Amino acid sequence: HAKEEGKNNFQFFMPTMNKQAHHRLLLENKLRNAIEKNHFQLFYQPQLDLKTGDVVGTEALIRWFDPEQGMISPAEFIPLAEDTGLIGQIGDWVIDAACRDMKALQAKGFPQVKVAINVSAFQFRHGKHLTEVIRQSLEEHDYPAKLFALELTESILIDDVNETLNILNSMRDLGITLAIDDFGTGYSSLSYLKQFPIDILKIDQSFIRDITTDASDKAIVSAIIAMAQQLDIDVLAEGVETLEHQAFLQSQGCDYVQGYLYCRPIPADELFDHWQKKQLTFK
Ligand code: C2E
Ligand code: MG
Ligand code: MG
Ligand code: MG
């Protein structure tokens, strides 16, 4: 009987696997089509100086608008794009679009603040190409390198140290800013902070969420800020949603904040409207 049951389970299991693989394949084909037809748009979320309340940057976050399905979140398709290498093409587009959008915004009078784009490990492994695409886009749009930032995750830092350092240095030579995204969630050793030219640590939102109630999160965030100050690296807290979050971060001397408390990620023209209505500052 048990054997029969096992057999049934096995037969039941296989079609499920096929279904998942099938779903993936469908999504992959849809993604290829979306790249071809350019069904993407960048949304922007402001980053504010915690001492002055001023906008100092915006993070570009990709959105996929499918004609049938509507908006598909990056959490859904970026992992697939990374697995298939399609992130290469998407990533190149992001760099160009961010420069173009920001140039247009600033031409309308939006402040000369940084734009930060997210870079996946796949893109970083093709570091020469990535650096070249950034250099070309900056040049083509006549966009200043000092207003361009990359958000890298710790996962890029666990590969070959010399290779990583070479890529980071060539990016640094362009004059762009380098930030570590989701800081504290990776498995890399802290020693990279003294070896690599890192400008900003973005504390992951998972540490901020319960910062007012969870003693461990409090301790971790305080320690990150204190360490970064000693290393002369700036700190940005992600996922700031409440005034209580803000107050704690202020008390610890955090440099920058980003989160729903201030603004959700929105299209560039909406960002401009918000700024014009003076809704992007908390002071
Ligand atoms: P991330 O770079 O860590 O971006 C932060 C995510 O947190 C964004 O989700 C943002 O919308 C969300 N967020 C911002 N403020 C708050 C808040 O106060 N509370 C909460 N709960 N969430 C907040 P999103 O836009 O869905 O992006 C998810 C992830 O997808 C990003 O995480 C990033 O890793 C990736 N991603 C987005 N755009 C790109 C891109 O152009 N290229 C690559 N390679 N990855 C991207
Ligand atoms: Mg990011
Ligand atoms: Mg993050
Ligand atoms: Mg500092």
Short mmCIF file of N, CA, C and O in Angstrom, two decimals, residues 10 14-15 17 28 46 49 67 90 100 114-115 117 121 123-124 130 140 162-163 169 178 215 249 251 261:
data_model
loop_
_atom_site.label_atom_id
_atom_site.label_comp_id
_atom_site.label_asym_id
_atom_site.label_seq_id
_atom_site.Cartn_x
_atom_site.Cartn_y
_atom_site.Cartn_z
N PHE A 10 4.64 10.34 -6.49
CA PHE A 10 5.63 10.62 -7.51
C PHE A 10 4.97 11.14 -8.78
O PHE A 10 5.38 12.13 -9.35
N MET A 14 5.45 15.04 -10.44
CA MET A 14 6.01 15.39 -11.75
C MET A 14 5.23 16.49 -12.50
O MET A 14 5.83 17.45 -12.93
N PRO A 15 3.91 16.32 -12.63
CA PRO A 15 3.18 17.37 -13.36
C PRO A 15 3.31 18.73 -12.69
O PRO A 15 3.31 19.76 -13.35
N MET A 17 5.97 19.88 -11.12
CA MET A 17 7.25 20.40 -11.58
C MET A 17 7.12 20.97 -12.98
O MET A 17 7.60 22.04 -13.29
N GLU A 28 9.44 33.84 -19.08
CA GLU A 28 10.67 34.18 -19.79
C GLU A 28 10.37 34.71 -21.20
O GLU A 28 10.93 35.72 -21.63
N PRO A 46 12.43 59.24 -3.59
CA PRO A 46 13.39 60.20 -3.05
C PRO A 46 14.19 59.67 -1.85
O PRO A 46 13.70 58.85 -1.08
N ASP A 49 18.08 63.94 3.18
CA ASP A 49 19.09 64.21 4.20
C ASP A 49 18.35 64.30 5.53
O ASP A 49 17.44 65.12 5.68
N PRO A 67 0.65 44.59 -21.03
CA PRO A 67 -0.66 45.03 -21.55
C PRO A 67 -1.83 44.24 -20.94
O PRO A 67 -2.89 44.81 -20.72
N ILE A 90 18.25 44.49 -19.84
CA ILE A 90 17.38 45.33 -19.01
C ILE A 90 18.23 46.35 -18.26
O ILE A 90 17.91 47.54 -18.21
N ARG A 100 18.57 59.77 -18.82
CA ARG A 100 17.65 60.56 -19.65
C ARG A 100 16.59 61.22 -18.78
O ARG A 100 16.35 62.43 -18.88
N LYS A 114 21.42 63.22 -6.88
CA LYS A 114 21.89 61.96 -7.45
C LYS A 114 20.75 61.04 -7.87
O LYS A 114 19.70 61.04 -7.25
N VAL A 115 21.01 60.25 -8.88
CA VAL A 115 20.12 59.13 -9.17
C VAL A 115 20.90 57.85 -8.88
O VAL A 115 22.06 57.73 -9.24
N ILE A 117 20.94 53.69 -9.26
CA ILE A 117 20.32 52.54 -9.93
C ILE A 117 20.80 51.25 -9.27
O ILE A 117 21.87 51.18 -8.69
N ALA A 121 24.15 41.05 -9.50
CA ALA A 121 25.44 40.36 -9.51
C ALA A 121 25.85 39.98 -10.93
O ALA A 121 27.03 40.08 -11.30
N GLN A 123 25.24 41.58 -13.70
CA GLN A 123 25.80 42.77 -14.36
C GLN A 123 27.20 43.07 -13.86
O GLN A 123 28.07 43.47 -14.62
N PHE A 124 27.38 42.90 -12.55
CA PHE A 124 28.69 43.21 -11.97
C PHE A 124 29.76 42.25 -12.45
O PHE A 124 30.92 42.63 -12.63
N LEU A 130 29.59 46.87 -17.99
CA LEU A 130 28.78 47.74 -17.15
C LEU A 130 29.39 49.14 -17.05
O LEU A 130 28.71 50.15 -17.24
N GLU A 140 26.59 60.57 -23.39
CA GLU A 140 25.51 60.81 -24.36
C GLU A 140 24.48 61.80 -23.85
O GLU A 140 23.98 62.64 -24.58
N ASN A 162 40.37 40.58 -6.02
CA ASN A 162 41.13 41.48 -6.91
C ASN A 162 40.29 41.95 -8.08
O ASN A 162 40.33 43.13 -8.45
N GLU A 163 39.53 41.02 -8.65
CA GLU A 163 38.67 41.35 -9.77
C GLU A 163 37.62 42.38 -9.33
O GLU A 163 37.37 43.38 -10.01
N ASN A 169 37.17 50.05 -8.68
CA ASN A 169 38.07 51.19 -8.91
C ASN A 169 37.82 51.85 -10.26
O ASN A 169 37.88 53.08 -10.38
N LEU A 178 29.34 54.84 -5.02
CA LEU A 178 29.09 53.41 -4.84
C LEU A 178 28.43 53.14 -3.50
O LEU A 178 28.96 53.50 -2.44
N ALA A 215 15.05 45.22 20.59
CA ALA A 215 16.34 45.65 21.13
C ALA A 215 17.50 45.24 20.24
O ALA A 215 18.49 45.97 20.11
N LEU A 249 16.45 57.06 14.24
CA LEU A 249 17.58 57.21 13.31
C LEU A 249 18.27 58.56 13.50
O LEU A 249 19.50 58.67 13.45
N SER A 251 18.36 60.21 16.32
CA SER A 251 19.09 60.16 17.60
C SER A 251 20.43 59.44 17.45
O SER A 251 21.35 59.67 18.22
N LEU A 261 7.33 56.79 4.49
CA LEU A 261 7.01 57.97 5.30
C LEU A 261 7.14 59.24 4.47
O LEU A 261 6.38 60.19 4.64
#
